[in-house]
Amino acid sequence: MAAQGTSSAPKPARNAAGPLGSTRDKAAKWTFPRLAVGFDVAKPSIKSLHLDELTQHISAQGAPSYRAKQITDWLYEKRVASFAEMTDLPAATRAQLAKDFSLNQPEVVRVLGSKDTTRKFLFRLTDGNLIESVLIPASPALYGETSDRRTICVSTQVGCAYGCKFCASGLDGFTRNLDPNEIVDQLLVVEAESGEKIDNIVFMGMGEPLANLTNLLRAIRIINAPWGLGIGARHITISTSGLAPQIRKLALEPTQFRLAISLHGATDEVRSQIMPVNRRYNLATLFDACDYYIAQKKRLMFEYILIAGVNDSDEQAHALARRAGRLSAKVNLIPYNTVEGLKWSRPSRNRQENFLRILRDHGAVATLRREKGHDISAACGQLRLQTKRTEVDPAISVSR
Ligand code: SAH
Ligand code: SF4
């Protein structure tokens, strides 16, 4: 395939709210106690607040500060659905909370898959937008975890502005950032629906997490905090298409979460063909940011989707091995999941194994994911896209 020029300005994704690669971050406008983004702007969700902010709020109203911890216990331990159920709070405090905050949850509109397999959850947010999460059972090939852990793949935006050519999430462009509570609620609702405890979180659902950095970090703090969901930072993985400036910001974050870089091309020529973001932050810029990240004593890994005839050549494998080796970064190879309406496909098993062997021959630490969920449209954004299309044209059937 002919390579596209690397010097021309990148084409913004359809319906994208801003230019590609923009550092625009609506959530930066987040001010307590109002949310800048979201449906009910008059009433922020209480699940977007941190314990110290809640304490501040409660104290300002003349209530004892220990009430704040009682509230987070109701939210994240007992997981009640209304303020009325917070029975150890005085009635007046409950009424005030209900006045100041919302406690909405996204509605589960569809679940695909069954217990012991990958399950996909489609949510409708309070403003009607659709997002999805995937619950993945134990998988030794997934991110090096060999235990019986359950992983949730979480969305951070409605749609995506980055328009990677192979990805369903970018097909309809970008709609908006998720609020912190909309990120946290994906875990809470999936645990409630499935009856399972989630051990691992990967921010690999719809959207570019680092384009919603403020809300992402706010949600991660709630997920990580002992007063919140108490999930260890090492069990939280952020995936990015390579927003170099935000990678540098993450490098300075004290929380020890993991970072995965979606590389998918080991040379600018190949990467720019499929990831327009590479024309904004090319490999040299991206790897400078990766060097900086690693210099802060942090580790990162690379994800590399194998797409037949696009990025699966021996030359790409050699170049990838050199790049990963220099940073001592692990490589996760992922066979491409076909997306309806897109021309890309995965290479044969032989070619996948061949690519892996080249990496290993160079001494790179690499795994090839025998991924689950191919059958239930598990690649990010696909279920939402099918459902949206069905809603527009009910003649298109979506299997349950
Ligand atoms: N925007 C972030 C995180 C969400 S995408 C990022 O790009 O990293 C999470 C991962 O799924 C990325 O590595 C992305 O390239 C990959 N992905 C997208 N579509 C896919 C598909 N059809 N098959 C396999 N992986 C896919
Ligand atoms: Fe967005 Fe990631 Fe999909 Fe690229 S791969 S369009 S950055 S969600």
XYZ file of C-alpha atoms and ligand atoms in Angstrom:
434
model
C 0.000 0.000 0.000
C 1.224 3.483 -0.839
C 2.414 5.429 2.125
C 0.779 8.736 2.830
C 3.018 11.769 3.180
C 4.267 12.368 6.662
C 4.578 16.113 6.369
C 1.004 17.018 5.385
C -1.422 18.128 8.074
C -3.370 15.227 9.496
C -6.996 14.944 8.513
C -9.291 15.327 11.510
C -11.638 12.447 12.226
C -15.203 12.919 11.080
C -17.283 14.905 13.552
C -14.221 15.401 15.695
C -14.682 18.263 18.092
C -11.144 19.516 17.690
C -8.058 19.144 15.552
C -6.336 15.817 15.705
C -3.764 15.633 18.393
C -5.206 18.639 20.135
C -4.289 18.803 23.790
C -7.718 20.295 24.359
C -9.052 18.743 27.494
C -12.541 19.838 28.362
C -12.173 18.341 31.790
C -9.493 20.877 32.640
C -12.440 23.168 33.314
C -13.552 20.893 36.149
C -14.392 23.034 39.127
C -15.843 21.896 42.391
C -18.707 21.241 42.761
C -19.925 21.746 39.175
C -18.955 19.594 36.234
C -18.106 21.299 32.980
C -19.072 18.246 30.955
C -22.056 15.997 31.153
C -25.800 15.994 31.059
C -26.788 17.328 34.442
C -24.431 20.289 34.711
C -26.372 21.710 37.634
C -25.745 18.614 39.711
C -22.367 16.925 39.529
C -22.116 13.255 40.324
C -20.969 12.566 43.851
C -18.858 9.762 42.372
C -16.588 12.283 40.673
C -15.403 13.627 44.026
C -12.428 12.629 46.116
C -12.698 12.069 49.854
C -10.897 15.335 50.685
C -13.300 17.313 48.487
C -16.282 15.599 50.040
C -14.875 16.352 53.490
C -14.510 19.994 52.503
C -18.063 20.097 51.211
C -19.527 18.421 54.285
C -17.540 20.626 56.696
C -18.585 23.790 54.847
C -22.160 22.815 55.602
C -21.445 22.450 59.287
C -21.569 18.641 59.421
C -18.754 16.695 61.128
C -15.995 15.798 58.679
C -16.152 12.044 59.452
C -19.448 11.982 57.551
C -17.475 12.123 54.313
C -15.925 8.712 54.958
C -19.340 7.323 55.850
C -20.541 8.533 52.454
C -17.666 6.944 50.519
C -18.357 3.678 52.385
C -21.950 3.808 51.186
C -20.810 4.561 47.648
C -17.912 2.139 47.191
C -18.351 -0.575 49.828
C -22.083 -0.966 50.233
C -22.755 0.554 46.819
C -26.173 2.005 47.419
C -28.184 3.545 44.592
C -29.736 6.452 46.516
C -28.876 8.927 49.236
C -31.975 7.754 51.143
C -30.239 4.412 51.745
C -27.335 6.057 53.615
C -29.104 5.324 56.872
C -26.389 6.324 59.335
C -26.482 9.911 58.043
C -28.943 12.405 59.508
C -31.983 12.955 57.292
C -30.985 16.591 56.758
C -27.540 15.593 55.450
C -29.078 13.067 53.073
C -31.528 15.652 51.793
C -28.718 18.171 51.286
C -26.602 15.636 49.399
C -29.534 14.831 47.136
C -29.905 18.542 46.460
C -26.208 19.064 45.687
C -25.275 15.888 43.840
C -26.608 13.278 41.483
C -26.131 9.556 41.963
C -27.034 8.481 38.444
C -25.628 5.303 36.966
C -25.341 4.436 33.321
C -27.986 2.001 32.174
C -26.910 -1.392 30.818
C -28.646 -1.759 27.471
C -27.041 -4.942 26.205
C -24.731 -7.678 27.443
C -23.040 -10.045 25.035
C -21.208 -13.220 26.002
C -21.652 -15.399 29.054
C -19.925 -16.334 32.290
C -16.374 -17.704 31.800
C -16.113 -15.982 28.438
C -15.457 -12.413 27.489
C -18.543 -10.342 28.212
C -19.292 -7.048 26.613
C -21.486 -4.417 28.261
C -23.136 -1.617 26.338
C -24.150 1.366 28.487
C -26.417 4.288 27.831
C -25.217 7.412 29.644
C -27.615 9.936 31.156
C -27.373 12.102 28.031
C -28.225 9.145 25.778
C -24.698 8.504 24.492
C -23.500 4.912 24.243
C -20.237 3.510 25.598
C -18.949 0.002 26.181
C -16.836 -2.023 28.604
C -15.484 -5.542 28.224
C -15.023 -8.019 31.070
C -12.240 -10.462 30.255
C -11.763 -13.630 32.306
C -8.377 -14.995 33.340
C -5.955 -15.050 30.460
C -2.300 -15.966 30.868
C -1.399 -14.179 27.651
C -2.929 -10.893 28.687
C -0.466 -8.340 30.013
C 1.645 -10.969 31.679
C -0.955 -11.811 34.305
C -1.045 -15.546 34.909
C -3.383 -15.634 37.880
C -7.142 -16.008 37.872
C -7.694 -12.316 37.506
C -10.647 -10.657 35.873
C -9.832 -7.673 33.749
C -12.148 -4.898 32.680
C -11.502 -2.878 29.563
C -12.892 0.590 30.171
C -13.874 3.487 27.863
C -12.700 7.037 28.524
C -14.501 8.982 25.800
C -17.622 8.750 23.664
C -16.037 8.037 20.285
C -12.476 9.053 19.494
C -10.937 11.936 17.564
C -7.767 10.118 16.575
C -9.195 8.226 13.631
C -6.849 5.222 13.488
C -7.744 3.553 10.212
C -8.319 0.098 11.668
C -10.404 1.043 14.714
C -14.176 1.034 15.163
C -14.069 3.618 17.961
C -12.925 6.407 15.685
C -15.345 5.660 12.858
C -18.030 8.039 14.067
C -15.609 10.682 15.280
C -15.479 12.186 18.742
C -18.508 13.197 20.819
C -17.248 14.029 24.309
C -15.016 13.137 27.208
C -16.397 10.894 29.923
C -16.779 12.439 33.358
C -14.804 10.771 36.170
C -17.933 9.078 37.558
C -18.767 7.672 34.134
C -15.365 5.971 34.135
C -15.702 4.668 37.714
C -19.310 3.560 37.141
C -18.230 1.153 34.394
C -16.496 -0.893 37.094
C -19.275 -0.583 39.639
C -22.030 -1.553 37.224
C -20.092 -4.417 35.633
C -19.309 -5.853 39.081
C -22.982 -5.531 40.072
C -24.253 -7.096 36.823
C -21.729 -9.913 36.678
C -21.435 -10.614 40.400
C -17.673 -10.784 39.878
C -14.872 -8.880 41.522
C -12.634 -7.023 39.102
C -8.889 -7.230 39.756
C -7.392 -5.504 36.726
C -8.306 -2.453 34.709
C -7.110 -1.599 31.247
C -8.019 1.728 29.692
C -8.306 0.201 26.246
C -11.981 0.717 25.499
C -13.370 3.512 23.426
C -11.458 6.775 23.314
C -7.963 8.090 23.861
C -7.382 8.171 27.651
C -4.624 10.768 27.491
C -6.906 13.181 25.613
C -9.112 13.111 28.734
C -6.230 13.208 31.176
C -7.761 15.269 33.993
C -10.873 13.104 34.267
C -8.826 9.943 33.790
C -6.488 10.757 36.677
C -9.405 11.794 38.845
C -11.153 8.455 38.138
C -7.935 6.486 38.714
C -7.533 8.071 42.111
C -11.049 6.943 43.076
C -10.386 3.446 41.698
C -7.038 3.236 43.502
C -7.847 4.890 46.840
C -8.454 2.787 49.954
C -11.668 4.804 50.513
C -12.646 4.092 46.877
C -12.362 0.786 45.034
C -8.931 -0.034 46.460
C -7.506 -1.538 43.268
C -3.696 -1.429 43.261
C -2.010 0.916 40.780
C -0.003 -1.960 39.312
C -3.307 -3.476 38.226
C -4.257 -0.388 36.262
C -2.992 -0.030 32.682
C -3.414 3.087 30.580
C -3.137 2.652 26.822
C -2.339 5.517 24.488
C -1.980 5.993 20.760
C 1.088 8.076 21.568
C 0.261 11.602 22.786
C 3.829 12.597 23.552
C 3.182 15.688 25.732
C 0.714 13.785 27.921
C 3.149 10.865 28.263
C 5.605 13.363 29.736
C 2.923 14.568 32.156
C 2.172 10.989 33.189
C 5.853 10.437 33.862
C 5.571 12.879 36.760
C 2.511 11.227 38.324
C 3.336 9.542 41.627
C 0.850 6.663 41.121
C 2.622 3.570 39.757
C 0.081 2.512 37.131
C 1.239 0.811 33.936
C 1.487 2.445 30.551
C 0.996 0.752 27.179
C 1.888 2.503 23.949
C -0.099 1.472 20.854
C 2.721 1.346 18.336
C 1.352 -0.730 15.427
C 4.149 0.441 13.137
C 7.906 0.446 13.731
C 8.700 3.047 11.072
C 7.037 6.409 10.416
C 6.060 5.292 6.953
C 4.034 2.335 8.153
C 2.680 3.953 11.313
C 1.467 7.106 9.534
C -0.508 4.975 7.079
C -2.747 3.629 9.811
C -2.409 6.106 12.694
C -2.868 9.782 11.733
C -1.566 10.742 15.196
C 1.895 9.743 13.968
C 1.926 12.790 11.718
C 1.481 14.961 14.770
C 3.863 13.051 17.043
C 6.193 10.991 14.920
C 8.255 8.090 16.233
C 11.231 10.283 17.157
C 8.992 12.569 19.234
C 7.125 9.636 20.730
C 10.318 7.816 21.686
C 11.779 10.975 23.220
C 8.716 11.070 25.461
C 9.117 7.343 26.190
C 12.787 7.919 27.139
C 11.694 10.686 29.479
C 9.032 8.419 30.983
C 11.540 5.646 31.585
C 14.067 8.099 33.000
C 11.544 8.749 35.784
C 12.025 5.071 36.712
C 8.793 3.990 35.088
C 8.258 1.062 32.809
C 6.152 0.922 29.713
C 5.149 -1.697 27.185
C 4.207 -1.692 23.550
C 1.095 -3.001 21.915
C 1.372 -4.012 18.303
C -1.685 -5.143 16.350
C -0.752 -7.473 13.509
C -2.553 -6.452 10.316
C -1.992 -8.560 7.204
C 0.133 -6.898 4.547
C 0.341 -3.614 6.476
C 2.687 -3.952 9.444
C 3.538 -7.665 9.623
C 6.684 -7.759 7.467
C 10.006 -9.148 8.697
C 11.483 -5.627 8.372
C 8.873 -4.240 10.766
C 9.627 -7.050 13.219
C 13.357 -6.244 13.114
C 12.720 -2.502 13.552
C 10.279 -3.158 16.402
C 12.757 -5.439 18.159
C 15.408 -2.703 18.020
C 13.050 -0.040 19.360
C 11.650 -2.203 22.162
C 15.074 -3.566 23.060
C 16.550 -0.112 23.510
C 13.871 0.699 26.096
C 13.742 -2.821 27.596
C 10.017 -2.669 26.938
C 7.803 -5.708 26.578
C 5.830 -6.140 23.353
C 2.279 -7.496 23.242
C 1.365 -8.697 19.775
C -2.368 -8.681 19.109
C -3.889 -10.318 16.026
C -6.201 -7.775 14.421
C -9.939 -8.134 15.099
C -11.885 -7.558 11.916
C -14.254 -4.582 11.979
C -17.360 -4.634 9.829
C -16.936 -2.271 6.914
C -13.130 -2.044 7.189
C -10.764 -3.762 4.816
C -8.113 -4.932 7.267
C -7.541 -8.511 8.381
C -5.158 -10.474 10.607
C -2.195 -12.359 9.172
C -2.136 -16.165 9.166
C -1.138 -17.908 12.374
C 2.168 -18.765 10.710
C 2.967 -15.159 9.985
C 1.996 -14.139 13.508
C 4.352 -16.777 14.954
C 7.079 -15.734 12.538
C 6.810 -12.108 13.682
C 6.994 -13.222 17.305
C 10.035 -15.397 16.621
C 11.953 -12.504 15.053
C 11.284 -10.354 18.109
C 12.417 -13.109 20.449
C 15.491 -13.892 18.358
C 16.534 -10.291 18.951
C 16.114 -10.830 22.679
C 12.900 -8.828 22.981
C 10.360 -9.907 25.581
C 7.227 -10.476 23.557
C 3.897 -12.286 23.765
C 1.329 -13.102 21.140
C -2.194 -12.738 22.431
C -4.518 -15.581 21.713
C -7.251 -13.111 22.311
C -10.751 -13.923 23.391
C -13.913 -12.256 22.268
C -13.317 -12.157 18.537
C -16.810 -13.600 18.178
C -18.619 -10.931 20.171
C -17.196 -7.836 18.536
C -14.737 -7.362 21.353
C -12.512 -4.853 19.594
C -13.190 -1.455 21.035
C -16.104 0.513 19.667
C -17.638 -2.250 17.596
C -20.704 -3.058 19.662
C -21.610 0.592 20.022
C -21.262 1.118 16.314
C -23.525 -1.838 15.509
C -26.112 -0.678 18.030
C -26.046 2.914 16.806
C -26.514 1.729 13.239
C -29.410 -0.500 14.279
C -31.081 2.367 16.064
C -30.770 4.511 12.970
C -31.921 1.698 10.688
C -33.888 -1.001 12.545
C -33.677 -3.197 9.442
C -30.047 -3.939 10.368
C -30.186 -6.778 12.846
C -27.795 -7.106 15.770
C -27.386 -10.568 17.279
C -27.926 -10.981 21.001
N -6.901 5.042 22.347
C -6.071 4.198 23.101
C -6.809 3.177 23.945
C -8.006 2.552 23.324
S -7.694 1.467 21.973
C -5.058 3.521 22.200
O -5.184 3.637 20.994
O -4.132 2.912 22.735
C -6.956 0.064 22.817
C -6.165 -0.829 21.904
O -7.034 -1.545 21.012
C -5.180 -0.067 21.047
O -3.927 -0.700 21.047
C -5.844 -0.148 19.695
O -4.926 0.044 18.663
C -6.439 -1.531 19.746
N -7.431 -1.803 18.697
C -8.285 -0.959 18.116
N -9.026 -1.588 17.181
C -8.611 -2.870 17.168
C -8.981 -4.010 16.406
N -9.926 -3.952 15.504
N -8.318 -5.177 16.665
C -7.359 -5.247 17.627
N -6.993 -4.198 18.369
C -7.596 -3.019 18.143
Fe -8.837 6.167 19.131
Fe -7.253 4.260 20.180
Fe -9.109 3.663 18.302
Fe -6.932 5.055 17.643
S -6.984 2.947 18.394
S -9.065 5.521 16.999
S -6.636 6.303 19.435
S -9.494 4.409 20.355
